[in-house]
PDB file of C-alpha atoms and ligand atoms in Angstrom:
ATOM      1  CA  MET A   1    -115.541-101.908-144.563  1.00  0.00           C
ATOM      2  CA  SER A   2    -115.465 -98.478-146.069  1.00  0.00           C
ATOM      3  CA  TYR A   3    -114.503 -95.082-144.789  1.00  0.00           C
ATOM      4  CA  ASP A   4    -117.558 -92.885-143.561  1.00  0.00           C
ATOM      5  CA  SER A   5    -116.586 -89.294-143.988  1.00  0.00           C
ATOM      6  CA  ASP A   6    -119.209 -88.224-141.458  1.00  0.00           C
ATOM      7  CA  ASN A   7    -117.390 -89.690-138.527  1.00  0.00           C
ATOM      8  CA  ILE A   8    -116.612 -87.423-135.738  1.00  0.00           C
ATOM      9  CA  PHE A   9    -112.895 -87.021-136.234  1.00  0.00           C
ATOM     10  CA  ALA A  10    -113.547 -86.231-140.032  1.00  0.00           C
ATOM     11  CA  LYS A  11    -115.971 -83.442-138.776  1.00  0.00           C
ATOM     12  CA  ILE A  12    -113.145 -82.147-136.434  1.00  0.00           C
ATOM     13  CA  LEU A  13    -110.635 -82.136-139.313  1.00  0.00           C
ATOM     14  CA  ARG A  14    -113.096 -80.095-141.453  1.00  0.00           C
ATOM     15  CA  GLY A  15    -113.580 -77.649-138.479  1.00  0.00           C
ATOM     16  CA  GLU A  16    -117.358 -78.597-138.152  1.00  0.00           C
ATOM     17  CA  ILE A  17    -116.952 -79.802-134.442  1.00  0.00           C
ATOM     18  CA  PRO A  18    -114.486 -77.842-132.198  1.00  0.00           C
ATOM     19  CA  SER A  19    -111.534 -79.428-130.678  1.00  0.00           C
ATOM     20  CA  GLU A  20    -108.438 -78.532-128.370  1.00  0.00           C
ATOM     21  CA  THR A  21    -105.807 -78.590-131.018  1.00  0.00           C
ATOM     22  CA  LEU A  22    -102.205 -79.444-129.683  1.00  0.00           C
ATOM     23  CA  TYR A  23    -100.147 -80.060-132.916  1.00  0.00           C
ATOM     24  CA  GLU A  24    -100.508 -80.331-136.627  1.00  0.00           C
ATOM     25  CA  ASP A  25     -98.218 -80.949-139.526  1.00  0.00           C
ATOM     26  CA  ASP A  26     -98.935 -81.616-143.306  1.00  0.00           C
ATOM     27  CA  GLU A  27    -100.064 -85.280-142.492  1.00  0.00           C
ATOM     28  CA  THR A  28    -101.224 -85.403-138.916  1.00  0.00           C
ATOM     29  CA  TYR A  29    -103.437 -83.580-136.401  1.00  0.00           C
ATOM     30  CA  VAL A  30    -103.372 -83.940-132.472  1.00  0.00           C
ATOM     31  CA  PHE A  31    -106.126 -82.876-130.150  1.00  0.00           C
ATOM     32  CA  MET A  32    -107.344 -83.606-126.492  1.00  0.00           C
ATOM     33  CA  ASP A  33    -109.540 -86.597-125.975  1.00  0.00           C
ATOM     34  CA  ILE A  34    -112.934 -85.189-124.448  1.00  0.00           C
ATOM     35  CA  MET A  35    -113.226 -88.309-122.249  1.00  0.00           C
ATOM     36  CA  PRO A  36    -109.606 -88.521-121.015  1.00  0.00           C
ATOM     37  CA  ARG A  37    -108.452 -91.781-119.260  1.00  0.00           C
ATOM     38  CA  ALA A  38    -105.473 -89.727-117.936  1.00  0.00           C
ATOM     39  CA  ASP A  39    -104.586 -86.099-117.649  1.00  0.00           C
ATOM     40  CA  GLY A  40    -102.952 -85.130-120.991  1.00  0.00           C
ATOM     41  CA  HIS A  41    -104.854 -87.999-122.916  1.00  0.00           C
ATOM     42  CA  CYS A  42    -104.592 -86.980-126.520  1.00  0.00           C
ATOM     43  CA  LEU A  43    -105.367 -88.361-130.009  1.00  0.00           C
ATOM     44  CA  VAL A  44    -103.101 -88.422-133.051  1.00  0.00           C
ATOM     45  CA  ILE A  45    -104.847 -88.830-136.340  1.00  0.00           C
ATOM     46  CA  PRO A  46    -103.828 -88.727-140.040  1.00  0.00           C
ATOM     47  CA  LYS A  47    -105.374 -85.788-142.151  1.00  0.00           C
ATOM     48  CA  THR A  48    -106.321 -88.180-144.911  1.00  0.00           C
ATOM     49  CA  PRO A  49    -109.066 -90.646-144.587  1.00  0.00           C
ATOM     50  CA  CYS A  50    -108.573 -94.213-143.363  1.00  0.00           C
ATOM     51  CA  ARG A  51    -110.795 -96.128-141.053  1.00  0.00           C
ATOM     52  CA  ASN A  52    -108.154 -97.796-138.928  1.00  0.00           C
ATOM     53  CA  MET A  53    -104.732 -99.540-139.032  1.00  0.00           C
ATOM     54  CA  LEU A  54    -106.055-102.157-141.259  1.00  0.00           C
ATOM     55  CA  ASP A  55    -106.646 -99.878-144.392  1.00  0.00           C
ATOM     56  CA  ALA A  56    -104.014 -97.398-143.542  1.00  0.00           C
ATOM     57  CA  SER A  57    -101.202 -96.730-146.095  1.00  0.00           C
ATOM     58  CA  ASP A  58     -97.537 -97.012-145.055  1.00  0.00           C
ATOM     59  CA  ALA A  59     -97.386 -93.354-145.305  1.00  0.00           C
ATOM     60  CA  GLN A  60    -100.297 -92.697-142.984  1.00  0.00           C
ATOM     61  CA  LEU A  61     -98.964 -95.203-140.427  1.00  0.00           C
ATOM     62  CA  ALA A  62     -95.373 -93.752-140.683  1.00  0.00           C
ATOM     63  CA  ALA A  63     -96.685 -90.193-140.238  1.00  0.00           C
ATOM     64  CA  CYS A  64     -98.869 -91.105-137.288  1.00  0.00           C
ATOM     65  CA  LEU A  65     -96.181 -93.037-135.455  1.00  0.00           C
ATOM     66  CA  ARG A  66     -93.801 -90.100-135.833  1.00  0.00           C
ATOM     67  CA  THR A  67     -96.278 -87.775-134.250  1.00  0.00           C
ATOM     68  CA  VAL A  68     -97.092 -90.252-131.552  1.00  0.00           C
ATOM     69  CA  ARG A  69     -93.546 -90.232-130.675  1.00  0.00           C
ATOM     70  CA  LEU A  70     -93.384 -86.586-130.510  1.00  0.00           C
ATOM     71  CA  MET A  71     -96.597 -86.425-128.400  1.00  0.00           C
ATOM     72  CA  GLY A  72     -95.275 -88.978-126.116  1.00  0.00           C
ATOM     73  CA  HIS A  73     -92.323 -86.733-125.380  1.00  0.00           C
ATOM     74  CA  ALA A  74     -94.416 -83.636-125.132  1.00  0.00           C
ATOM     75  CA  VAL A  75     -97.033 -85.298-122.608  1.00  0.00           C
ATOM     76  CA  MET A  76     -94.240 -86.785-120.548  1.00  0.00           C
ATOM     77  CA  LYS A  77     -92.612 -83.278-120.252  1.00  0.00           C
ATOM     78  CA  ALA A  78     -95.891 -81.365-119.568  1.00  0.00           C
ATOM     79  CA  PHE A  79     -97.083 -83.716-116.775  1.00  0.00           C
ATOM     80  CA  GLY A  80     -93.817 -84.938-115.395  1.00  0.00           C
ATOM     81  CA  ALA A  81     -94.869 -88.460-116.377  1.00  0.00           C
ATOM     82  CA  GLY A  82     -92.588 -91.570-115.997  1.00  0.00           C
ATOM     83  CA  GLY A  83     -93.854 -93.294-119.069  1.00  0.00           C
ATOM     84  CA  VAL A  84     -96.516 -93.345-121.804  1.00  0.00           C
ATOM     85  CA  THR A  85     -99.110 -95.788-122.819  1.00  0.00           C
ATOM     86  CA  VAL A  86    -100.115 -95.757-126.626  1.00  0.00           C
ATOM     87  CA  GLN A  87    -103.500 -97.467-127.627  1.00  0.00           C
ATOM     88  CA  GLN A  88    -104.910 -98.120-131.011  1.00  0.00           C
ATOM     89  CA  PHE A  89    -108.180-100.060-131.832  1.00  0.00           C
ATOM     90  CA  ASN A  90    -109.498-101.708-134.901  1.00  0.00           C
ATOM     91  CA  GLU A  91    -113.131-102.317-135.622  1.00  0.00           C
ATOM     92  CA  ASP A  92    -116.154-102.829-133.144  1.00  0.00           C
ATOM     93  CA  VAL A  93    -114.738-106.082-131.936  1.00  0.00           C
ATOM     94  CA  GLY A  94    -111.229-104.651-131.444  1.00  0.00           C
ATOM     95  CA  GLY A  95    -112.650-101.880-129.232  1.00  0.00           C
ATOM     96  CA  GLN A  96    -112.803 -99.067-131.950  1.00  0.00           C
ATOM     97  CA  GLU A  97    -115.756 -96.517-131.439  1.00  0.00           C
ATOM     98  CA  VAL A  98    -114.690 -93.759-133.866  1.00  0.00           C
ATOM     99  CA  PHE A  99    -113.777 -94.947-137.328  1.00  0.00           C
ATOM    100  CA  HIS A 100    -110.938 -92.625-138.516  1.00  0.00           C
ATOM    101  CA  LEU A 101    -107.574 -93.990-137.587  1.00  0.00           C
ATOM    102  CA  HIS A 102    -106.401 -92.641-134.295  1.00  0.00           C
ATOM    103  CA  TYR A 103    -103.781 -93.382-131.536  1.00  0.00           C
ATOM    104  CA  HIS A 104    -104.277 -92.748-127.965  1.00  0.00           C
ATOM    105  CA  VAL A 105    -101.415 -91.126-126.118  1.00  0.00           C
ATOM    106  CA  LEU A 106    -101.608 -91.360-122.438  1.00  0.00           C
ATOM    107  CA  PRO A 107     -98.962 -89.991-119.911  1.00  0.00           C
ATOM    108  CA  ARG A 108     -98.468 -92.307-117.038  1.00  0.00           C
ATOM    109  CA  HIS A 109     -97.354 -92.140-113.409  1.00  0.00           C
ATOM    110  CA  GLU A 110     -96.184 -94.770-110.998  1.00  0.00           C
ATOM    111  CA  GLY A 111     -99.116 -96.478-109.368  1.00  0.00           C
ATOM    112  CA  ILE A 112    -101.952 -94.468-111.085  1.00  0.00           C
ATOM    113  CA  LYS A 113    -104.396 -96.614-113.096  1.00  0.00           C
ATOM    114  CA  LEU A 114    -106.140 -95.184-116.225  1.00  0.00           C
ATOM    115  CA  ARG A 115    -109.614 -93.873-115.469  1.00  0.00           C
ATOM    116  CA  PRO A 116    -112.646 -95.788-116.747  1.00  0.00           C
ATOM    117  CA  PRO A 117    -113.730 -94.831-120.216  1.00  0.00           C
ATOM    118  CA  GLY A 118    -116.871 -92.533-120.942  1.00  0.00           C
ATOM    119  CA  GLN A 119    -116.131 -89.774-118.341  1.00  0.00           C
ATOM    120  CA  MET A 120    -116.561 -86.373-119.964  1.00  0.00           C
ATOM    121  CA  ALA A 121    -113.825 -83.760-119.187  1.00  0.00           C
ATOM    122  CA  ASP A 122    -114.346 -80.485-117.657  1.00  0.00           C
ATOM    123  CA  PHE A 123    -113.636 -78.181-120.562  1.00  0.00           C
ATOM    124  CA  GLY A 124    -111.796 -75.579-118.519  1.00  0.00           C
ATOM    125  CA  VAL A 125    -109.398 -78.193-117.101  1.00  0.00           C
ATOM    126  CA  LEU A 126    -108.991 -79.734-120.553  1.00  0.00           C
ATOM    127  CA  LYS A 127    -107.900 -76.348-121.878  1.00  0.00           C
ATOM    128  CA  GLU A 128    -105.396 -75.834-118.975  1.00  0.00           C
ATOM    129  CA  GLN A 129    -103.983 -79.341-119.747  1.00  0.00           C
ATOM    130  CA  ALA A 130    -103.765 -78.539-123.473  1.00  0.00           C
ATOM    131  CA  ASP A 131    -101.856 -75.315-122.636  1.00  0.00           C
ATOM    132  CA  LYS A 132     -99.293 -77.402-120.691  1.00  0.00           C
ATOM    133  CA  ILE A 133     -98.856 -79.620-123.657  1.00  0.00           C
ATOM    134  CA  ARG A 134     -98.511 -76.643-126.110  1.00  0.00           C
ATOM    135  CA  ALA A 135     -95.866 -75.043-123.869  1.00  0.00           C
ATOM    136  CA  ALA A 136     -93.914 -78.360-123.587  1.00  0.00           C
ATOM    137  CA  LEU A 137     -93.975 -78.616-127.408  1.00  0.00           C
ATOM    138  CA  ALA A 138     -92.864 -75.050-127.715  1.00  0.00           C
ATOM    139  CA  GLU A 139     -89.953 -75.775-125.401  1.00  0.00           C
ATOM    140  CA  MET A 140     -89.110 -78.782-127.355  1.00  0.00           C
ATOM    141  CA  GLY A 141     -88.782 -76.697-130.442  1.00  0.00           C
TER     142      GLY A 141
HETATM  143  P1  5GP B   1    -111.787 -95.515-129.643  1.00  0.00           P
HETATM  144  O1  5GP B   1    -112.479 -95.363-131.075  1.00  0.00           O
HETATM  145  O2  5GP B   1    -110.365 -95.764-129.837  1.00  0.00           O
HETATM  146  O3  5GP B   1    -112.403 -96.433-128.836  1.00  0.00           O
HETATM  147  O4  5GP B   1    -111.863 -94.096-128.953  1.00  0.00           O
HETATM  148  C1  5GP B   1    -112.368 -93.037-129.464  1.00  0.00           C
HETATM  149  C2  5GP B   1    -112.048 -91.886-128.644  1.00  0.00           C
HETATM  150  O5  5GP B   1    -112.622 -90.704-129.114  1.00  0.00           O
HETATM  151  C3  5GP B   1    -112.594 -91.988-127.044  1.00  0.00           C
HETATM  152  O6  5GP B   1    -111.518 -92.005-126.180  1.00  0.00           O
HETATM  153  C4  5GP B   1    -113.372 -90.837-126.945  1.00  0.00           C
HETATM  154  O7  5GP B   1    -113.460 -90.229-125.640  1.00  0.00           O
HETATM  155  C5  5GP B   1    -112.904 -89.908-128.078  1.00  0.00           C
HETATM  156  N1  5GP B   1    -113.992 -88.897-128.527  1.00  0.00           N
HETATM  157  C6  5GP B   1    -115.245 -89.383-128.942  1.00  0.00           C
HETATM  158  N2  5GP B   1    -115.902 -88.324-129.482  1.00  0.00           N
HETATM  159  C7  5GP B   1    -115.086 -87.133-129.458  1.00  0.00           C
HETATM  160  C8  5GP B   1    -115.207 -85.741-129.697  1.00  0.00           C
HETATM  161  O8  5GP B   1    -116.271 -85.236-130.132  1.00  0.00           O
HETATM  162  N3  5GP B   1    -114.178 -85.041-129.529  1.00  0.00           N
HETATM  163  C9  5GP B   1    -112.978 -85.488-129.024  1.00  0.00           C
HETATM  164  N4  5GP B   1    -111.988 -84.744-128.775  1.00  0.00           N
HETATM  165  N5  5GP B   1    -112.819 -86.841-128.670  1.00  0.00           N
HETATM  166  C10 5GP B   1    -113.796 -87.677-128.877  1.00  0.00           C
END
């Protein structure tokens, strides 16, 4: 399986498709998921190409997981969450739909289940939630 540079996240990285940016560093980029399964659901991706965890380099995985940890703290702070769920899918059969490595970061609250997949966000609400996460990141320094 090879990397297709026309996947949606590659287009987001190139600025060809808009996204609600939360954070970036030299190696990773973070943005809101447009079909959030929890308030604050965001996606961490490497800036360099790889299809999923199976073809990722040690450096890509390490960079993504550092950013996943950062975003875990940020979304918990932003939404007063008690925990965070991290999801990552590999290939069709493994549940993957977009073929650029990504980690889902989902803030969680006691007794509240994840919403079903495929429900498009209201973009005004998504921006408000993104503002909260950006503010939390700024406070964390
Ligand atoms: P997976 O490949 O892990 O199953 O999930 C892909 C994720 O990407 C889904 O949660 C979906 O909502 C999200 N997604 C799909 N297209 C877009 C898009 O154009 N923009 C953003 N921000 N997220 C997307």
